[in-house]
XYZ file of C-alpha atoms in Angstrom:
485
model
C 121.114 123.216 47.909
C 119.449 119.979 47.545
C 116.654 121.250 44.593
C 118.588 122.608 42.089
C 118.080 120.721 39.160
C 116.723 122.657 35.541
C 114.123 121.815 33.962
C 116.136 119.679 31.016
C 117.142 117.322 34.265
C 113.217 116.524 34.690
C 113.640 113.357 31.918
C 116.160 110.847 30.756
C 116.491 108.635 27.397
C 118.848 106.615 29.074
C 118.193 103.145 30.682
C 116.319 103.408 33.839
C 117.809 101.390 36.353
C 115.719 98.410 38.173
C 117.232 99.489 41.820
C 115.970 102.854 43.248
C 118.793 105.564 42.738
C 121.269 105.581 45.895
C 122.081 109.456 45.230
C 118.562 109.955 45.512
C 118.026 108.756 49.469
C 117.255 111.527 51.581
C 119.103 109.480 54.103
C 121.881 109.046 52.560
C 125.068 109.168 54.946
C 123.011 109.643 57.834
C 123.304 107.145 60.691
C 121.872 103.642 60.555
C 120.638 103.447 63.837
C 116.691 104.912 63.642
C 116.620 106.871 66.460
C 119.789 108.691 65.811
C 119.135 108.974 61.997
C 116.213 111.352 63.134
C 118.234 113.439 64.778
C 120.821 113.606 62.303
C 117.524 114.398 59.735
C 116.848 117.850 61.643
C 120.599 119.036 62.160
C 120.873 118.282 58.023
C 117.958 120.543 57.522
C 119.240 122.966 59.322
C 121.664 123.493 57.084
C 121.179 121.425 53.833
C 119.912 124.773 51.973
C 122.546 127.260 53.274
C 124.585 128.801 50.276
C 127.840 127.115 49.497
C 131.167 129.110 50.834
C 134.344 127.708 49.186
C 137.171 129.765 49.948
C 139.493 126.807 48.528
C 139.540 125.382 44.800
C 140.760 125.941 41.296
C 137.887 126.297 39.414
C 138.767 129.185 36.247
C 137.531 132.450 36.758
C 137.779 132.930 32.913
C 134.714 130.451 32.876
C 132.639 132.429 35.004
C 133.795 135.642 33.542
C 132.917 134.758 29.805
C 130.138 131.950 30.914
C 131.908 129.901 28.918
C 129.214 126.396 27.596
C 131.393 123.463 28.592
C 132.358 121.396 25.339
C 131.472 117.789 26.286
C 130.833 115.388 29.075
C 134.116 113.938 29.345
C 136.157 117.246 28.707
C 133.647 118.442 31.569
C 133.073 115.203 34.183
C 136.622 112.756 33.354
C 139.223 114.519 32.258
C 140.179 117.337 34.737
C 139.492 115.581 37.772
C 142.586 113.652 38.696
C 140.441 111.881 41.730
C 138.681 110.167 38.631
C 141.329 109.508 36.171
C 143.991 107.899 38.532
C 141.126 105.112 39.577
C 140.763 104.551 36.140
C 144.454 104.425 34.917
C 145.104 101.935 37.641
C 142.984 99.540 36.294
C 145.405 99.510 33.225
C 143.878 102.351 30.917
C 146.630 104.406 29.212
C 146.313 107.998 30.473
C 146.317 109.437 26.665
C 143.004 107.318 26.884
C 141.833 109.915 29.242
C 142.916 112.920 27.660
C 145.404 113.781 29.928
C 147.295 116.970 29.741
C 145.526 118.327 26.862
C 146.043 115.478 24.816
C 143.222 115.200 21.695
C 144.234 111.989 20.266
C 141.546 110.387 21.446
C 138.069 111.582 20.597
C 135.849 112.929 23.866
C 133.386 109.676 23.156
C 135.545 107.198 23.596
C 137.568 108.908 26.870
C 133.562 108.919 27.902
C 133.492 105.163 27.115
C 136.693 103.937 28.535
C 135.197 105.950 31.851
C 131.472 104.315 31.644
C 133.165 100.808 31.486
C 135.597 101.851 34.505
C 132.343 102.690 36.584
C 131.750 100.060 39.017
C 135.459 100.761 39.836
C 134.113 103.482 41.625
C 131.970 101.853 44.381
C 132.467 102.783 47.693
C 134.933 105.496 47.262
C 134.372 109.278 47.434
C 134.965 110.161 43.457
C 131.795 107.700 42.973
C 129.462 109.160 46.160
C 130.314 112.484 44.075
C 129.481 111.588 40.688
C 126.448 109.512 41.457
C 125.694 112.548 43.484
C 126.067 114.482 40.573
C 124.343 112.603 37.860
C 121.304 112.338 39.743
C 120.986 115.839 41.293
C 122.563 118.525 38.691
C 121.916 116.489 35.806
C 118.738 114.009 36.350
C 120.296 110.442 35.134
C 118.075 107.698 36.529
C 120.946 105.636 35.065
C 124.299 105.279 35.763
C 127.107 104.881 33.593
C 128.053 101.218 31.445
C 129.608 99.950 28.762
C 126.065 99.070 27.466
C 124.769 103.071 27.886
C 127.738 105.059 27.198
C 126.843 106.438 24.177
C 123.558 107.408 25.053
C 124.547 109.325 28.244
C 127.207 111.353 26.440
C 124.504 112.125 24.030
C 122.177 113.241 26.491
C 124.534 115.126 28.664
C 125.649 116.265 25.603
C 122.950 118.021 24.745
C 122.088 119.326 28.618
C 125.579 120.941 28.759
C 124.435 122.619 25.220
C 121.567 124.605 26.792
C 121.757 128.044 28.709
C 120.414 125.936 32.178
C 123.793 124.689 32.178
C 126.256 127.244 31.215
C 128.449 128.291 34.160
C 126.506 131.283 35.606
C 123.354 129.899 35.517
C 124.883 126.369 37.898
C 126.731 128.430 39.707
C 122.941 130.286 40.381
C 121.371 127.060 40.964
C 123.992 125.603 43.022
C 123.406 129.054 45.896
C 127.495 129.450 46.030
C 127.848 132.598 47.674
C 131.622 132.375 47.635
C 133.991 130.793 45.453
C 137.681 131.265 45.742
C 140.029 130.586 42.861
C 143.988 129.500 42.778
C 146.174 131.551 41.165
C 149.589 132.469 40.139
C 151.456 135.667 41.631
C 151.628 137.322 38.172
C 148.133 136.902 36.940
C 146.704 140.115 36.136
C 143.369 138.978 37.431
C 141.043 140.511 34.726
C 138.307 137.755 35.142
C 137.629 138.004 39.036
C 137.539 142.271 38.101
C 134.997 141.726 35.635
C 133.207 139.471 37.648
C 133.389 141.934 40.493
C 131.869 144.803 38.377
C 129.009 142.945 36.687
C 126.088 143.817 38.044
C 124.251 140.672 36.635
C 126.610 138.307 38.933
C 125.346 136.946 42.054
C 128.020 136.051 44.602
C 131.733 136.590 44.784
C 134.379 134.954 42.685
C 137.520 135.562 44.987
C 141.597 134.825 43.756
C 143.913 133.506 46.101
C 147.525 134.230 45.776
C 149.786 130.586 45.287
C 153.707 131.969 44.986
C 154.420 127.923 44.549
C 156.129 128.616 41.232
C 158.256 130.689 42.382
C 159.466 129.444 45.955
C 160.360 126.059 45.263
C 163.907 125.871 43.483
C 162.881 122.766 41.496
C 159.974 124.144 39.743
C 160.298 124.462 36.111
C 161.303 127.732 34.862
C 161.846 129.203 38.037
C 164.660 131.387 37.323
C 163.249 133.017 34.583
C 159.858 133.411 36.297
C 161.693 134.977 39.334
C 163.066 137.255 37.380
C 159.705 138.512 35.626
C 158.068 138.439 38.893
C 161.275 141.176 39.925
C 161.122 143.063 37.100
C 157.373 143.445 37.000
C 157.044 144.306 40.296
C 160.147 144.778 42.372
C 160.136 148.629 42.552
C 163.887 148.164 40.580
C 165.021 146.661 43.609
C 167.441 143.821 42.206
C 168.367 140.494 43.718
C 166.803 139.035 47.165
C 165.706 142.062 48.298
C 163.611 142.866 44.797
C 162.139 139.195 45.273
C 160.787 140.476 48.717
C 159.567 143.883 47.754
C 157.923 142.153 44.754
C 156.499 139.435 46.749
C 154.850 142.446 49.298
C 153.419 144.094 46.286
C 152.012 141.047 44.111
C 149.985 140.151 47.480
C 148.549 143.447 47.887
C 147.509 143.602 44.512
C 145.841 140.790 45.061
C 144.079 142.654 47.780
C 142.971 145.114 46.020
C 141.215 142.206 43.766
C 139.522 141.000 46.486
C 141.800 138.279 47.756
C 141.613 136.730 51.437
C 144.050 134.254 51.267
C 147.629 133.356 50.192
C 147.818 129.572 49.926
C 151.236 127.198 49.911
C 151.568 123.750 48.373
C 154.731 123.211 50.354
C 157.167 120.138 50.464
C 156.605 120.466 54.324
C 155.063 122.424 57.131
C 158.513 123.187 58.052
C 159.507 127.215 58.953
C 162.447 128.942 59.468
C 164.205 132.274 59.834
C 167.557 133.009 57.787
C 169.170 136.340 57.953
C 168.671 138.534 55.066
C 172.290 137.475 53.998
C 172.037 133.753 54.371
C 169.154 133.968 52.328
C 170.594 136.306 49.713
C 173.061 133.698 49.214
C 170.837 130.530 48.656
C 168.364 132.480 46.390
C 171.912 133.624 43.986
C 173.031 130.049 44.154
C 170.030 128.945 43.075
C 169.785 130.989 40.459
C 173.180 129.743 39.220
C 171.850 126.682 38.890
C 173.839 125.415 41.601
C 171.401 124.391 44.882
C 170.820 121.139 46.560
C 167.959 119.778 47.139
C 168.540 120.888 50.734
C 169.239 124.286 49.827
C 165.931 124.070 48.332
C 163.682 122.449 51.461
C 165.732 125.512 53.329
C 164.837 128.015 51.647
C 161.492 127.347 51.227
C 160.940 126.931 54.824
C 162.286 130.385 55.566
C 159.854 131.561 52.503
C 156.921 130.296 54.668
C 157.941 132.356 57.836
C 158.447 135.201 55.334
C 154.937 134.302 54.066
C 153.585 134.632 57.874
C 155.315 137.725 58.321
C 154.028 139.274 55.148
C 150.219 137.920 55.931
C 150.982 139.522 59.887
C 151.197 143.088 57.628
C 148.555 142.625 55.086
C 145.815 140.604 56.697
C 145.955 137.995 53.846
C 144.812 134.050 55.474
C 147.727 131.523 55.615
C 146.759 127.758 54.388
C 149.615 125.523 53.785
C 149.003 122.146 52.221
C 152.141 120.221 52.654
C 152.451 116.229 52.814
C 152.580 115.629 49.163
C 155.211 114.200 46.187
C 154.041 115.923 43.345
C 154.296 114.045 40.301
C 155.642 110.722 41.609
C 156.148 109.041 37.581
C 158.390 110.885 36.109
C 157.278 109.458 32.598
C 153.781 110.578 33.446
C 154.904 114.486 34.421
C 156.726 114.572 31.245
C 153.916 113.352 29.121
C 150.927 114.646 30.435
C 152.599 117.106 33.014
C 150.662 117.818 36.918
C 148.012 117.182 38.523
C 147.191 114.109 36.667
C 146.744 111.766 39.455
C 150.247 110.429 40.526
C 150.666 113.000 44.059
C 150.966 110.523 46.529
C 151.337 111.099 50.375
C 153.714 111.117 52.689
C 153.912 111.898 56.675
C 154.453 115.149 58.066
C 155.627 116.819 61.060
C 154.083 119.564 62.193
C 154.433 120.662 65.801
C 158.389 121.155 65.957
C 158.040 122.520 62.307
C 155.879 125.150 62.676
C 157.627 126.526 65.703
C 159.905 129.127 64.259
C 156.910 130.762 62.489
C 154.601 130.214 65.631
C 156.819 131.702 68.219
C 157.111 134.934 66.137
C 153.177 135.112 64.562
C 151.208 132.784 66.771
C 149.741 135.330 68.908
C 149.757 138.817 66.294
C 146.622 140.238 66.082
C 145.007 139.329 63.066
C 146.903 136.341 61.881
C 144.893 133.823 60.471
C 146.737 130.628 59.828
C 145.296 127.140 58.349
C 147.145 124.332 58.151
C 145.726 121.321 56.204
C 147.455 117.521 56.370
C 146.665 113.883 54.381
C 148.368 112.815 57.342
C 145.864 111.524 59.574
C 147.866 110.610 62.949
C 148.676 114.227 63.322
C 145.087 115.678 63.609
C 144.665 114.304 67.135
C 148.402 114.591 68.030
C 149.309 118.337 66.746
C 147.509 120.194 64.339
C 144.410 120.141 66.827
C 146.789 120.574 69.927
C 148.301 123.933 68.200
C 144.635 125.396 67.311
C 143.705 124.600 70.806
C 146.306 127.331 71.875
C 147.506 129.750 69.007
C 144.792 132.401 68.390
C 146.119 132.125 65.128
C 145.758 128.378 64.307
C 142.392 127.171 62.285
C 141.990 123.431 61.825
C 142.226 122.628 58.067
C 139.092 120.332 56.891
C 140.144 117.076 55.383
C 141.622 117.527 52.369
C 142.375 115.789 49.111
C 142.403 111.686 50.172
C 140.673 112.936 53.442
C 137.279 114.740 52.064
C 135.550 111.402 51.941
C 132.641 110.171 54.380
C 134.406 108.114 56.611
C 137.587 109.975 57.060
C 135.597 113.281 57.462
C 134.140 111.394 60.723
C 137.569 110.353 61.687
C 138.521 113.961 61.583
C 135.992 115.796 63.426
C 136.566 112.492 66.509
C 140.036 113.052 66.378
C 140.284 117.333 66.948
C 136.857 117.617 68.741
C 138.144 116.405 72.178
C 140.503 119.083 72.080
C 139.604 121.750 70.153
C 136.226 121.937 70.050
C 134.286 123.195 67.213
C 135.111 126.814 66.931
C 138.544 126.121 65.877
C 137.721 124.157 62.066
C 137.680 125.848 58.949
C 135.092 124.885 57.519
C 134.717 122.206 54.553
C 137.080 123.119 51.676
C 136.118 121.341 48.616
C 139.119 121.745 46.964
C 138.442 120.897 43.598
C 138.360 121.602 39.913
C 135.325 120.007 38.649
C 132.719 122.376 38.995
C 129.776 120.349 38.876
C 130.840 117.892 42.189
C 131.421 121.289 44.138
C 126.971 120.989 45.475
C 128.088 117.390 46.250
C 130.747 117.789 48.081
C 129.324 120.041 50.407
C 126.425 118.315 50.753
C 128.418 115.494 51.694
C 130.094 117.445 54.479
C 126.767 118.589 56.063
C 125.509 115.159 56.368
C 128.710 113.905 58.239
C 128.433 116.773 60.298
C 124.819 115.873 61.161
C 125.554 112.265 61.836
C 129.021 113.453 64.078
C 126.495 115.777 65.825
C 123.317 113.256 66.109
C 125.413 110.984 67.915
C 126.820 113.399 70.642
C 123.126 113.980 70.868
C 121.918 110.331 71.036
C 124.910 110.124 73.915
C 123.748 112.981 75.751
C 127.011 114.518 75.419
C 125.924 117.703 73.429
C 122.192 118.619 74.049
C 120.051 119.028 70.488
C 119.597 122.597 71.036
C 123.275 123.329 70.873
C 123.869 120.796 68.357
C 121.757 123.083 65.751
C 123.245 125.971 66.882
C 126.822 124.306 66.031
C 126.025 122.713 62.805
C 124.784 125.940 61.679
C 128.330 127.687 62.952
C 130.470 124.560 61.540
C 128.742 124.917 57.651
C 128.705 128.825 57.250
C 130.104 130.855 60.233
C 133.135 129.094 60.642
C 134.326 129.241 56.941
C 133.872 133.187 57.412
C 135.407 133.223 60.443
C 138.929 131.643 59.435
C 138.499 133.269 56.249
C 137.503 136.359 57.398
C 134.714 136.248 54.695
């Protein structure tokens, strides 16, 4: 995974820089302490060149399908990636700047510029480990970005992202993904990931993963009218609560038969919880009146995600939930330039009284796989690795959103080690939508894992022998485990 670069990367016009290139340290991440760094520099190879599974993300299918060329560095690098733009928005850059939501005011150059000036704003967090990671390793800059160079790195990325070495296919070749899930809505017909799926010419699978979000939450705009498309397009002329169920059932099997493994859940919450059929009738009618609280809605959503359990219990579909999270916290911003556009903030969740109702019921069914993912750090040691330490069911999500970054991926694997082990982990999820940080990312992951590893080592705690055989299950056997890749 580490030599993928084509043969345009080879050279640069741009400014070389005086210091040597940080992304370009084969030590990078690894420990500080010499004797440990060695060992961490065998568990890495180990695994440094195993293809990349990543059965979480929201890359577009439709790119892959059509090998679509991508238009322009900032349309490709700045724009979609809300880890980037927020950074740079807080530093007082309008988010129109940006090209936020689609907006074109602004030419691609100068979004490019405002985002080669914002640079050093980037130091020391995960965005910038990725980027630098990127620049140097898919597209061969030995100079990263300023106000002074701006122009000529969009002009010579510019011209890169113009050649067939890199149009979508051909990265997606170079980066050795052998799986790469997609997120997608309930009601998509899924043509891309069939095409994909018949082409002979296409290495590796392109998988969709079923995200009823839309069409759960009572909030959500449109959601009456999209319930009721989802009913009459697939509800067997069933009306009412019962048609959303049977329609529900049959969107996720056809998802099945498009090769999907999992059904994944932005929920408010982790919270579960079973209504009668008649309780529930009556909050989905209300809502559709127009008339539910924003209790009502937390309520019935909860008793969607046992409903969700029960219905992945029956058709072998993976459970993640990724709950802990106001969604579009500006108001101003959602209306203008509408999600994911960097304002999802945190909060704390519960999840060991929360979970319960679903648990008690599914916990222990044959076959269940259930992954539940947190950017609440206190509960990793306190509950989420408790409950995979018992429930055959329970996988440990990886850290996730404001989590995948170096330091916090070593607080996670101390905090659920001790008690659940290694078996019980995902896998790394990268989670994202820029396409070309996806090699990073992983890469990033496999060097924490190394130094985590190198130090039990170093300790005498795990012996090296076993460490390679674990860093080998944590990078590729554990993602198809819980995935059931």
């Amino acid at each position: 995974m580490s030599q993928f670069l084509s043969p345009l990367a080879t050279s640069t016009q741009a400014v070389v820089d005086a210091e040597p290139s940080l992304a370009a340290d084969p030590d990078r991440l690894l420990p500080a302490d010499p004797g440990t760094r060695s060992i961490a520099r065998d568990l890495l190879a180990r695994v440094e060149d195993l293809p990349i599974i990543s059965p979480h993300g929201h890359v577009d299918a439709a790119m892959l399908e059509l090998d679509t060329p991508f238009p322009d560095p900032a349309t490709l690098l700045v724009s979609p990636d809300h880890y980037v733009t927020r950074l740079i928005h807080a530093s007082g850059v309008p988010l129109e700047r940006l090209r936020m939501g689609g907006t074109t005011a602004v030419e691609p150059r100068e979004t490019w510029r405002e985002f080669a000036k914002a640079w050093p704003l980037f130091d020391g967090t995960a965005s910038g480990y990725w980027m630098r990671d990127s620049f140097e390793n898919v597209f061969g800059l030995s100079a990263e970005p300023s106000a002074e160079n701006a122009d000529a790195l969009f002009d010579e990325l510019d011209a890169k992202l113009k050649s067939p070495a890199y149009r979508p296919r051909q990265l997606f070749k170079d980066f050795n993904i052998e799986v790469l899930a997609t997120t997608d809505d309930p009601l998509d017909n899924l043509a891309p990931h069939a095409a994909i799926a018949k082409d002979p010419t296409f290495t590796g699978r392109v998988l969709p993963t079923f995200r009823p979000d839309a069409y759960i939450k009572f909030a959500a705009a449109g959601w009456a009218e999209r319930v009721q498309k989802l009913i009459e397009t697939a509800g067997d002329g069933v009306s009412g609560y019962a048609g959303y169920i049977r329609a529900m059932e049959n969107r996720r099997q056809y998802f099945v038969e498009h090769g999907a493994v999992s059904a994944d859940h932005g929920s408010r919450t982790a919270a579960t919880l079973r209504l009668t059929d008649s309780q529930a009738q009556e909050l989905f009618e209300k809502a559709r009146r127009g008339e539910a609280t924003a209790a009502d809605a937390d309520v019935f959503e909860a008793h969607m995600m046992y409903q969700m359990a029960r219905m992945s219990v029956a058709d072998g579909l993976v459970m993640t939930i990724h709950p802990g999270v106001f969604r579009n916290h500006h108001t101003e911003s959602f209306k203008n330039f509408g999600a994911d556009t960097g304002h999802d903030i945190p909060f704390a969740v519960s999840y060991t009284e929360a979970l319960r109702p679903m648990l008690e019921d599914f916990g222990t069914a044959p076959g269940f796989h259930f992954i539940p993912f947190t950017i609440d750090e206190t509960v990793f040691s306190r509950e989420i690795a408790p409950l995979a330490g018992f429930y055959p069911s329970v996988f440990i999500g990886a850290p996730w959103w404001f989590l995948d970054a170096p330091d916090a991926m070593l607080r996670f694997r101390s905090a659920v080690t001790e008690t659940a082990g290694f078996s019980r982990s995902s896998g790394f999820i990268d989670d994202t939508r820029a396409f070309c940080s996806i090699p990073a990312r992983h890469n990033t992951s496999r060097r924490i894992e190394a130094s985590f590893l190198a130090r039990l080592v170093a300790e005498r705690r795990v012996s090296e022998k076993r460490a390679h055989e674990i860093i080998v299950d944590i990078v590729d056997a554990a993602p198809r485990r819980a995935f059931k890749l």
